[in-house]
Amino acid sequence: MEAKVKRDQFTLEIVKDSLIAIGEEMFHTLARTSMSPIIYEVLDFASGLTDAKGQLLTQGNGVTGFIGMLTFMVKQTLEKFGKEGDLKPGDIIIINDPYGGGGSHLSDVGLVMPIFYDGELVAFSANKAHWTEVGGKDPGSWTTDSTEIFQEGLQFPCVKLFDEGKLNQPLVDIIAANVRFPDLSLGDMWAQVAALRTGEKRFRELCDKYGKDVVMDSIDHLLGHGEQLALKEIAKLPKGTFEAQDFIDDDGLGNGPFKVQVKVTITDDEFICDFRGSHPQVLGPVNCSYTALVSAVRTIFLAVTNPSQDVNDGVFRPLKVIADDRSIFSAERPAAVSTYWETMLYGADLVWKALAPVVPHRLNAGHLLSVCGVVLSGIHHDTNEPFLIVEPSAGGWGAGDGLDGASGQFCIGDGETYNVPVEVAETRYGIMVDEYSLRTDGAGAGEFRGGCGVIRSYRAMTDGQTVTATFGRHKFLPWGFSGGHDGSRNEIVIVKTNGEVVGPFGKCARFPLNKGDVVRLITATGGGYGNPLNRPAEKVALDAKNSYISVEQAKDIYGVILNPKTFEVEGLTPVRKK
């Protein structure tokens, strides 16, 4: 018998917070049971709940770039299996279609599980995780020189992995036969299944405790409350249309640069981001889908309105995202998309760049922007077994009104993720980490200076290794504003054992490494904020003492003359404002 509980405001709040807690428990379940470092160390995944219509209720995030993608996964599931009786208790659907519900690239595999209560479909449990391998022409599955989706790995077009609780073993056999590291990929799949079942169990327990009707009312309350909070914050923003444009370096095949642009219109009750006029989809794999674009814009929308707001679809009701069909922001089959983030993140950055001058209390100068993704493969020197590194890189964030930029942080698309620790990397992979340091190039000067990038160097311990990497913002720098200088670029340099230096470059595919060769992964310093001549001389002296800038940069850029031995201020140049 359904429990009878009074629908009071306190109960609605308790159930609302319980839904959020379920999303968090699902997140930790997946992290603690996965097999791949990119999941349990980097946290390159997301998990959560939607209502029966696919509206997002709660999402536990490692990767901010996945905000909203669970919604699209569930809605594609409903579109395909929406007829009465097509979805049953125990079903689990697998999907990574980039152009629809999948939204990103084939490596990000999503699972969706309908939740039933008393025979009625009441919600969905969903997650999306980066598998180390899904097949394709290159180790790690994503690459910088693919030209069509068929080169990038296995496609799961919204099909049942479980049918009424029974595993689709032939599908699992196909996966095992087509990926290079089946134990890792299938291990991660089972971790995702465990997380889905945790969400289902907890949601049903919530219905048992409070009654289905109260839970449904709480869902409506949760979504409505999110919308109210968003509208309240939009009312505080300046009204009007704000524009920005930029250029994406290239597509990995030598084509480019590609112009992209946005018009952001803010009214009393809408936040409209119009990307029409941006470059059409391209041959190389930097294209992103409309789903990915929406997820990127949702991230910056939260930053502008209410960064601490719990994520649900109600929050995003005032947001509208517009793009041309078959554009680089809204690619269609069979466009290559394996490094989609190089374009997706421009969706967030353009809105960021357009609004930073009018909401400087919320938005800093430009940052490294690119995931700076790396795939390094070869044979382990101790085990003689194949190994595969798949990871993002940290870098510098931009300065803002009243604060210097953060150093050694991941880009906006990666959010609160981590890189693989040095100890884990050297144990599991056939490399040595020669260097992991801040990049103190003095770029991003300003009254508040940009945060430092990092330098991470991998030395190959065996012959026949290869490295694939994509470091966007190699040609077009992180932007400063209000008089702040631009930051530095992302770049890759190869140092051969014979002393030959190859690079710097922004992208490479399967670059050969032999024993002793070093790949140096160098990320950008963020943009500066404010005129550098307004930075207090004492801060300039401390920056030089800590090696963030040189004594020469202190004089030439900041107008401060320092003693090269003691770093004490000896004077100011004539252009320095006193």
XYZ file of N, CA and C in Angstrom, residues 95-294:
600
model
N 24.119 3.561 -25.737
C 24.052 4.573 -26.789
C 25.323 5.427 -26.773
N 25.891 5.647 -27.948
C 27.002 6.611 -28.081
C 26.920 7.368 -29.404
N 25.758 7.402 -30.022
C 25.549 8.090 -31.295
C 25.841 9.586 -31.128
N 26.910 10.099 -31.723
C 27.293 11.494 -31.472
C 26.282 12.511 -31.971
N 25.510 12.149 -32.990
C 24.650 13.127 -33.637
C 23.287 13.247 -32.962
N 23.026 12.408 -31.980
C 21.744 12.462 -31.281
C 21.940 12.417 -29.785
N 21.479 11.325 -29.188
C 21.542 11.212 -27.740
C 22.940 11.131 -27.183
N 23.887 10.561 -27.962
C 25.251 10.439 -27.452
C 25.913 11.784 -27.255
N 25.865 12.594 -28.305
C 26.213 13.991 -28.187
C 27.672 14.359 -28.226
N 28.599 13.418 -27.961
C 30.009 13.805 -27.903
C 30.797 13.035 -28.951
N 31.568 12.007 -28.541
C 32.237 11.135 -29.509
C 32.030 9.688 -29.070
N 32.453 8.758 -29.905
C 32.111 7.355 -29.677
C 32.701 6.803 -28.386
N 33.808 7.391 -27.920
C 34.438 6.893 -26.699
C 33.570 7.096 -25.467
N 32.674 8.074 -25.510
C 31.796 8.355 -24.375
C 30.530 7.513 -24.515
N 30.492 6.405 -23.776
C 29.400 5.433 -23.919
C 28.362 5.673 -22.825
N 27.114 5.796 -23.251
C 26.028 6.042 -22.311
C 25.163 4.816 -22.104
N 24.681 4.644 -20.882
C 23.699 3.613 -20.557
C 22.473 4.275 -19.943
N 21.299 3.771 -20.304
C 20.024 4.319 -19.831
C 19.165 3.184 -19.306
N 18.574 3.362 -18.116
C 17.745 2.328 -17.503
C 16.408 2.925 -17.068
N 15.305 2.409 -17.613
C 13.999 2.890 -17.141
C 13.725 2.394 -15.724
N 13.072 3.233 -14.927
C 12.707 2.873 -13.559
C 11.188 2.791 -13.475
N 10.679 1.648 -13.063
C 9.237 1.424 -12.940
C 8.855 1.320 -11.467
N 7.626 1.776 -11.171
C 7.075 1.620 -9.818
C 5.595 1.279 -9.958
N 5.215 0.155 -9.398
C 3.835 -0.350 -9.549
C 3.443 -0.430 -11.015
N 4.386 -0.878 -11.851
C 4.111 -1.065 -13.270
C 4.141 0.193 -14.099
N 4.409 1.334 -13.496
C 4.396 2.613 -14.211
C 5.829 3.134 -14.378
N 6.146 3.629 -15.581
C 7.437 4.253 -15.821
C 7.463 5.596 -15.100
N 8.375 5.744 -14.148
C 8.384 6.951 -13.318
C 9.660 7.780 -13.482
N 10.743 7.173 -13.963
C 12.009 7.899 -14.056
C 12.997 7.094 -14.892
N 14.166 7.676 -15.094
C 15.269 6.979 -15.752
C 16.540 7.190 -14.942
N 17.345 6.146 -14.900
C 18.696 6.214 -14.366
C 19.640 6.202 -15.570
N 20.626 7.099 -15.590
C 21.479 7.210 -16.775
C 22.895 7.590 -16.379
N 23.849 7.152 -17.183
C 25.230 7.613 -17.011
C 25.968 7.576 -18.340
N 27.115 8.232 -18.358
C 27.911 8.367 -19.581
C 29.365 8.396 -19.151
N 30.185 7.496 -19.700
C 31.568 7.383 -19.258
C 32.496 7.191 -20.456
N 33.699 7.730 -20.315
C 34.703 7.595 -21.375
C 35.376 6.231 -21.250
N 35.110 5.357 -22.227
C 35.791 4.071 -22.280
C 37.183 4.288 -22.876
N 38.174 3.623 -22.312
C 39.533 3.728 -22.832
C 39.603 3.291 -24.287
N 38.770 2.341 -24.670
C 38.794 1.798 -26.032
C 37.389 1.458 -26.507
N 37.048 1.890 -27.738
C 35.837 1.417 -28.413
C 36.167 0.983 -29.837
N 37.438 0.598 -30.077
C 37.825 0.173 -31.415
C 38.187 1.356 -32.293
N 38.064 1.179 -33.600
C 38.445 2.221 -34.544
C 39.874 2.036 -35.038
N 40.311 2.953 -35.878
C 41.586 2.779 -36.571
C 42.801 3.026 -35.695
N 42.631 3.697 -34.537
C 43.772 4.064 -33.704
C 43.588 3.608 -32.259
N 44.670 3.269 -31.558
C 44.585 2.958 -30.132
C 43.993 4.140 -29.360
N 43.076 3.832 -28.439
C 42.406 4.896 -27.701
C 41.175 5.424 -28.399
N 40.983 5.040 -29.669
C 39.768 5.299 -30.455
C 39.634 6.729 -30.975
N 39.979 7.735 -30.164
C 39.917 9.076 -30.741
C 41.276 9.428 -31.362
N 41.219 10.236 -32.405
C 42.431 10.600 -33.130
C 42.254 11.971 -33.742
N 43.324 12.508 -34.314
C 43.253 13.862 -34.883
C 43.139 13.880 -36.401
N 43.150 12.710 -37.048
C 43.142 12.720 -38.512
C 42.065 11.829 -39.117
N 41.030 11.505 -38.384
C 39.909 10.767 -38.975
C 39.115 11.699 -39.883
N 38.432 11.115 -40.860
C 37.656 11.912 -41.811
C 36.186 11.527 -41.839
N 35.829 10.454 -41.135
C 34.426 10.053 -41.043
C 34.243 9.211 -39.788
N 33.026 9.133 -39.319
C 32.711 8.479 -38.055
C 33.093 7.003 -38.056
N 33.094 6.381 -39.215
C 33.337 4.935 -39.294
C 34.776 4.563 -38.934
N 35.665 5.534 -38.920
C 37.057 5.287 -38.536
C 37.267 5.388 -37.022
N 36.245 5.800 -36.278
C 36.449 6.215 -34.894
C 35.987 5.198 -33.855
N 35.478 4.042 -34.307
C 35.135 3.016 -33.339
C 33.737 2.456 -33.501
N 33.343 1.623 -32.527
C 32.019 1.008 -32.529
C 30.928 2.043 -32.267
N 29.830 1.945 -33.014
C 28.675 2.808 -32.797
C 27.556 1.990 -32.168
N 26.997 2.509 -31.076
C 25.858 1.878 -30.402
C 24.636 2.759 -30.618
N 23.796 2.396 -31.595
C 22.704 3.285 -32.000
C 21.440 3.116 -31.157
N 21.576 3.262 -29.840
C 20.415 3.168 -28.949
C 19.784 1.776 -29.051
N 20.514 0.767 -28.560
C 20.056 -0.623 -28.598
C 20.081 -1.198 -27.184
N 19.373 -2.301 -27.002
C 19.261 -2.876 -25.664
C 20.480 -3.732 -25.326
N 21.128 -3.365 -24.235
C 22.205 -4.171 -23.670
C 21.617 -5.255 -22.762
N 20.552 -4.901 -22.054
C 19.766 -5.849 -21.258
C 18.313 -5.757 -21.702
N 17.677 -6.914 -21.823
C 16.256 -6.986 -22.165
C 15.545 -7.700 -21.026
N 14.774 -6.914 -20.232
C 14.099 -7.438 -19.035
C 15.081 -8.162 -18.109
N 16.247 -7.581 -17.965
C 17.248 -8.119 -17.044
C 18.177 -9.155 -17.647
N 17.906 -9.590 -18.886
C 18.752 -10.590 -19.533
C 19.794 -9.910 -20.409
N 21.061 -10.244 -20.185
C 22.163 -9.640 -20.927
C 22.116 -10.039 -22.397
N 22.348 -9.069 -23.273
C 22.476 -9.322 -24.714
C 23.912 -9.774 -24.980
N 24.173 -11.058 -24.751
C 25.545 -11.570 -24.818
C 26.185 -11.403 -26.197
N 25.448 -11.595 -27.304
C 26.081 -11.366 -28.614
C 26.643 -9.955 -28.768
N 25.952 -8.951 -28.224
C 26.456 -7.586 -28.289
C 27.753 -7.444 -27.482
N 27.789 -8.060 -26.318
C 28.996 -8.028 -25.494
C 30.145 -8.715 -26.219
N 29.848 -9.818 -26.899
C 30.881 -10.523 -27.662
C 31.432 -9.649 -28.787
N 30.558 -8.884 -29.435
C 30.989 -7.976 -30.506
C 31.916 -6.910 -29.933
N 31.554 -6.365 -28.766
C 32.400 -5.356 -28.123
C 33.784 -5.948 -27.820
N 33.786 -7.124 -27.199
C 35.050 -7.755 -26.807
C 35.944 -8.022 -28.012
N 35.332 -8.338 -29.153
C 36.116 -8.669 -30.351
C 36.623 -7.436 -31.084
N 36.113 -6.243 -30.751
C 36.434 -5.051 -31.533
C 37.201 -3.983 -30.771
N 37.448 -4.190 -29.493
C 38.218 -3.210 -28.731
C 39.562 -3.812 -28.346
N 40.557 -2.958 -28.200
C 41.918 -3.435 -27.953
C 42.144 -3.876 -26.507
N 41.358 -3.342 -25.592
C 41.491 -3.686 -24.173
C 40.118 -4.067 -23.623
N 39.629 -5.263 -23.990
C 38.260 -5.637 -23.614
C 38.032 -5.699 -22.110
N 39.035 -6.089 -21.340
C 38.842 -6.149 -19.892
C 38.538 -4.771 -19.319
N 39.219 -3.750 -19.832
C 38.968 -2.392 -19.359
C 37.587 -1.910 -19.799
N 37.286 -2.037 -21.073
C 36.020 -1.507 -21.592
C 34.816 -2.218 -20.982
N 34.866 -3.553 -20.931
C 33.743 -4.288 -20.350
C 33.687 -4.103 -18.833
N 34.843 -3.948 -18.191
C 34.843 -3.651 -16.760
C 34.157 -2.334 -16.468
N 34.411 -1.331 -17.302
C 33.755 -0.041 -17.129
C 32.258 -0.139 -17.421
N 31.899 -0.955 -18.400
C 30.484 -1.163 -18.700
C 29.750 -1.725 -17.486
N 30.348 -2.725 -16.822
C 29.695 -3.323 -15.661
C 29.642 -2.333 -14.497
N 30.629 -1.457 -14.388
C 30.573 -0.413 -13.366
C 29.393 0.524 -13.628
N 29.170 0.858 -14.895
C 28.025 1.700 -15.248
C 26.713 1.003 -14.917
N 26.642 -0.291 -15.196
C 25.426 -1.054 -14.870
C 25.168 -1.015 -13.365
N 26.220 -1.197 -12.571
C 26.068 -1.161 -11.113
C 25.536 0.191 -10.646
N 26.035 1.274 -11.247
C 25.583 2.608 -10.870
C 24.117 2.816 -11.238
N 23.710 2.328 -12.427
C 22.300 2.441 -12.827
C 21.385 1.714 -11.853
N 21.785 0.526 -11.475
C 20.949 -0.271 -10.568
C 20.895 0.356 -9.171
N 21.971 1.019 -8.783
C 21.948 1.768 -7.519
C 20.909 2.882 -7.588
N 20.885 3.607 -8.707
C 19.902 4.668 -8.873
C 18.482 4.143 -8.862
N 18.263 3.023 -9.556
C 16.923 2.427 -9.574
C 16.497 2.013 -8.171
N 17.386 1.343 -7.453
C 17.053 0.871 -6.110
C 16.699 2.030 -5.187
N 17.509 3.079 -5.200
C 17.271 4.219 -4.306
C 16.003 4.987 -4.689
N 15.717 5.095 -5.981
C 14.498 5.802 -6.388
C 13.263 5.029 -5.946
N 13.294 3.731 -6.099
C 12.152 2.920 -5.673
C 11.988 2.968 -4.153
N 13.098 2.982 -3.427
C 13.021 3.127 -1.969
C 12.394 4.459 -1.579
N 12.697 5.491 -2.347
C 12.111 6.807 -2.081
C 10.597 6.769 -2.269
N 10.151 6.076 -3.321
C 8.707 5.930 -3.548
C 8.058 5.099 -2.440
N 8.774 4.057 -1.977
C 8.243 3.250 -0.873
C 8.060 4.094 0.382
N 8.993 4.968 0.644
C 8.989 5.731 1.890
C 7.966 6.861 1.894
N 7.895 7.603 0.786
C 7.059 8.797 0.765
C 5.811 8.670 -0.108
N 5.775 7.627 -0.918
C 4.665 7.475 -1.848
C 5.006 8.059 -3.201
N 4.530 7.365 -4.244
C 4.872 7.794 -5.602
C 4.377 9.207 -5.890
N 3.153 9.530 -5.445
C 2.598 10.849 -5.757
C 3.418 11.970 -5.141
N 3.900 11.768 -3.934
C 4.734 12.787 -3.286
C 6.047 12.947 -4.042
N 6.640 11.832 -4.474
C 7.887 11.908 -5.236
C 7.661 12.649 -6.556
N 6.548 12.369 -7.234
C 6.249 13.064 -8.487
C 6.042 14.562 -8.248
N 5.355 14.910 -7.156
C 5.187 16.320 -6.809
C 6.532 16.976 -6.527
N 7.418 16.248 -5.874
C 8.737 16.788 -5.552
C 9.557 17.021 -6.812
N 9.380 16.139 -7.808
C 10.060 16.332 -9.085
C 9.598 17.627 -9.743
N 8.284 17.852 -9.766
C 7.760 19.105 -10.318
C 8.285 20.308 -9.536
N 8.338 20.149 -8.221
C 8.847 21.216 -7.357
C 10.321 21.492 -7.652
N 11.109 20.435 -7.841
C 12.532 20.560 -8.131
C 12.752 21.327 -9.433
N 12.022 20.937 -10.486
C 12.190 21.580 -11.788
C 11.709 23.027 -11.753
N 10.570 23.253 -11.104
C 10.045 24.613 -11.008
C 10.954 25.522 -10.199
N 11.505 24.990 -9.131
C 12.422 25.768 -8.295
C 13.678 26.139 -9.080
N 14.198 25.209 -9.877
C 15.363 25.503 -10.708
C 15.079 26.631 -11.686
N 13.913 26.609 -12.311
C 13.539 27.665 -13.252
C 13.429 29.015 -12.546
N 12.819 29.027 -11.369
C 12.671 30.280 -10.630
C 14.021 30.892 -10.277
N 14.959 30.047 -9.848
C 16.288 30.545 -9.492
C 17.006 31.125 -10.715
N 16.859 30.437 -11.854
C 17.499 30.920 -13.078
C 16.916 32.268 -13.505
N 15.609 32.397 -13.480
C 14.959 33.648 -13.879
C 15.338 34.795 -12.938
N 15.472 34.487 -11.659
C 15.859 35.499 -10.680
C 17.244 36.052 -11.000
N 18.166 35.161 -11.398
C 19.522 35.599 -11.723
C 19.582 36.316 -13.066
N 18.783 35.864 -14.050
C 18.752 36.532 -15.351
C 18.273 37.972 -15.198
N 17.342 38.192 -14.283
C 16.829 39.548 -14.049
C 17.922 40.508 -13.592
N 18.988 39.992 -12.995
C 20.081 40.836 -12.503
C 21.099 41.163 -13.589
N 21.055 40.452 -14.720
C 22.055 40.634 -15.769
C 21.740 41.843 -16.633
N 22.770 42.446 -17.248
C 22.509 43.532 -18.193
C 21.731 43.008 -19.392
N 20.798 43.820 -19.878
C 19.953 43.406 -20.995
C 20.527 43.933 -22.304
N 20.329 43.153 -23.374
C 20.826 43.570 -24.676
C 21.425 42.416 -25.436
N 22.107 42.731 -26.532
C 22.765 41.732 -27.364
C 24.269 41.970 -27.329
N 24.999 40.902 -27.082
C 26.458 40.980 -26.933
C 27.083 39.965 -27.885
N 28.137 40.370 -28.591
C 28.694 39.541 -29.653
C 30.164 39.221 -29.412
N 30.587 38.088 -29.975
C 32.005 37.714 -29.949
C 32.288 36.808 -31.130
N 33.538 36.833 -31.580
C 33.976 35.894 -32.612
C 35.390 35.438 -32.308
N 35.768 34.303 -32.880
C 37.098 33.752 -32.665
C 37.384 32.798 -33.817
N 38.536 32.109 -33.741
C 38.932 31.187 -34.792
C 39.427 29.882 -34.179
N 38.933 28.779 -34.702
C 39.427 27.454 -34.342
C 40.656 27.179 -35.200
N 41.724 26.688 -34.588
C 43.022 26.550 -35.267
C 42.928 25.853 -36.615
N 42.492 24.592 -36.595
C 42.484 23.753 -37.800
C 41.691 22.490 -37.476
N 41.578 21.612 -38.471
C 40.797 20.389 -38.280
C 41.658 19.156 -38.082
N 42.975 19.332 -37.926
C 43.882 18.202 -37.782
C 44.409 17.677 -39.099
N 43.833 18.153 -40.202
C 44.251 17.697 -41.532
C 44.867 18.822 -42.345
N 45.141 19.951 -41.698
C 45.761 21.076 -42.387
C 44.793 22.125 -42.871
N 43.503 21.906 -42.711
C 42.508 22.887 -43.124
C 42.213 23.843 -41.967
N 41.974 25.110 -42.303
C 41.645 26.080 -41.275
C 42.489 27.331 -41.430
N 42.312 28.330 -40.568
C 41.421 28.341 -39.401
C 39.952 28.526 -39.788
N 39.068 28.305 -38.775
C 37.629 28.356 -39.010
C 36.999 29.414 -38.100
N 36.311 30.345 -38.732
C 35.672 31.424 -37.973
C 34.415 30.900 -37.262
N 34.264 31.266 -35.994
C 33.067 30.945 -35.220
C 32.608 32.207 -34.509
N 31.307 32.299 -34.246
C 30.771 33.535 -33.682
C 29.489 33.264 -32.911
N 29.122 34.238 -32.067
C 27.884 34.124 -31.301
C 27.292 35.507 -31.068
N 25.970 35.555 -30.991
C 25.225 36.707 -30.496
C 24.444 36.242 -29.273
N 24.711 36.858 -28.142
C 24.027 36.511 -26.899
C 23.012 37.602 -26.591
N 21.750 37.241 -26.564
C 20.682 38.198 -26.265
C 20.063 37.852 -24.918
N 20.070 38.819 -24.020
C 19.519 38.620 -22.682
C 18.305 39.523 -22.516
N 17.162 38.914 -22.219
C 15.931 39.647 -21.926
C 15.557 39.372 -20.462
N 14.366 39.797 -20.076
C 13.929 39.574 -18.699
C 13.732 38.100 -18.386
N 13.433 37.299 -19.403
C 13.129 35.891 -19.121
C 13.767 34.908 -20.100
N 14.715 35.382 -20.927
C 15.381 34.480 -21.860
C 16.874 34.801 -21.954
N 17.628 33.760 -22.267
C 19.075 33.862 -22.471
C 19.339 33.120 -23.774
N 19.487 33.864 -24.867
C 19.522 33.285 -26.211
C 20.938 33.356 -26.760
N 21.469 32.212 -27.175
C 22.816 32.135 -27.754
C 22.688 31.686 -29.203
N 22.992 32.576 -30.118
C 22.802 32.340 -31.553
C 24.171 32.209 -32.227
N 24.500 30.998 -32.672
C 25.791 30.713 -33.288
C 25.719 30.686 -34.814
N 24.610 31.121 -35.377
C 24.478 31.092 -36.831
C 25.525 31.984 -37.484
N 26.007 31.521 -38.632
C 27.080 32.220 -39.323
C 28.453 31.643 -39.052
N 28.525 30.683 -38.132
C 29.800 30.011 -37.883
C 30.105 29.049 -39.032
N 31.339 28.596 -39.116
C 31.824 27.804 -40.245
C 31.042 26.492 -40.390
N 30.801 26.055 -41.638
C 30.164 24.740 -41.841
C 31.039 23.606 -41.299
N 30.436 22.422 -41.137
C 31.197 21.268 -40.663
C 32.376 21.004 -41.603
N 33.437 20.401 -41.053
C 34.704 20.287 -41.775
C 35.085 18.821 -41.951
N 36.175 18.589 -42.678
C 36.587 17.220 -42.988
C 37.160 16.505 -41.764
N 37.992 17.193 -40.986
C 38.643 16.574 -39.832
C 37.713 16.409 -38.642
N 38.224 15.819 -37.541
C 37.363 15.379 -36.449
C 37.069 16.414 -35.367
N 37.216 17.727 -35.679
C 36.929 18.747 -34.664
C 35.458 19.151 -34.639
N 34.639 18.582 -35.514
C 33.214 18.906 -35.514
C 32.570 18.495 -34.192
N 31.556 19.247 -33.768
C 30.761 18.801 -32.625
C 29.292 18.791 -33.007
N 28.513 18.015 -32.287
C 27.082 17.923 -32.536
C 26.348 19.042 -31.807
N 25.097 19.246 -32.183
C 24.276 20.250 -31.503
C 24.120 19.910 -30.027
N 24.006 18.624 -29.713
C 23.899 18.202 -28.321
C 25.116 18.652 -27.520
N 26.301 18.479 -28.079
C 27.525 18.909 -27.405
C 27.563 20.421 -27.232
N 27.121 21.142 -28.262
C 27.073 22.604 -28.171
C 26.172 23.041 -27.022
N 24.994 22.447 -26.940
C 24.059 22.808 -25.863
C 24.680 22.538 -24.495
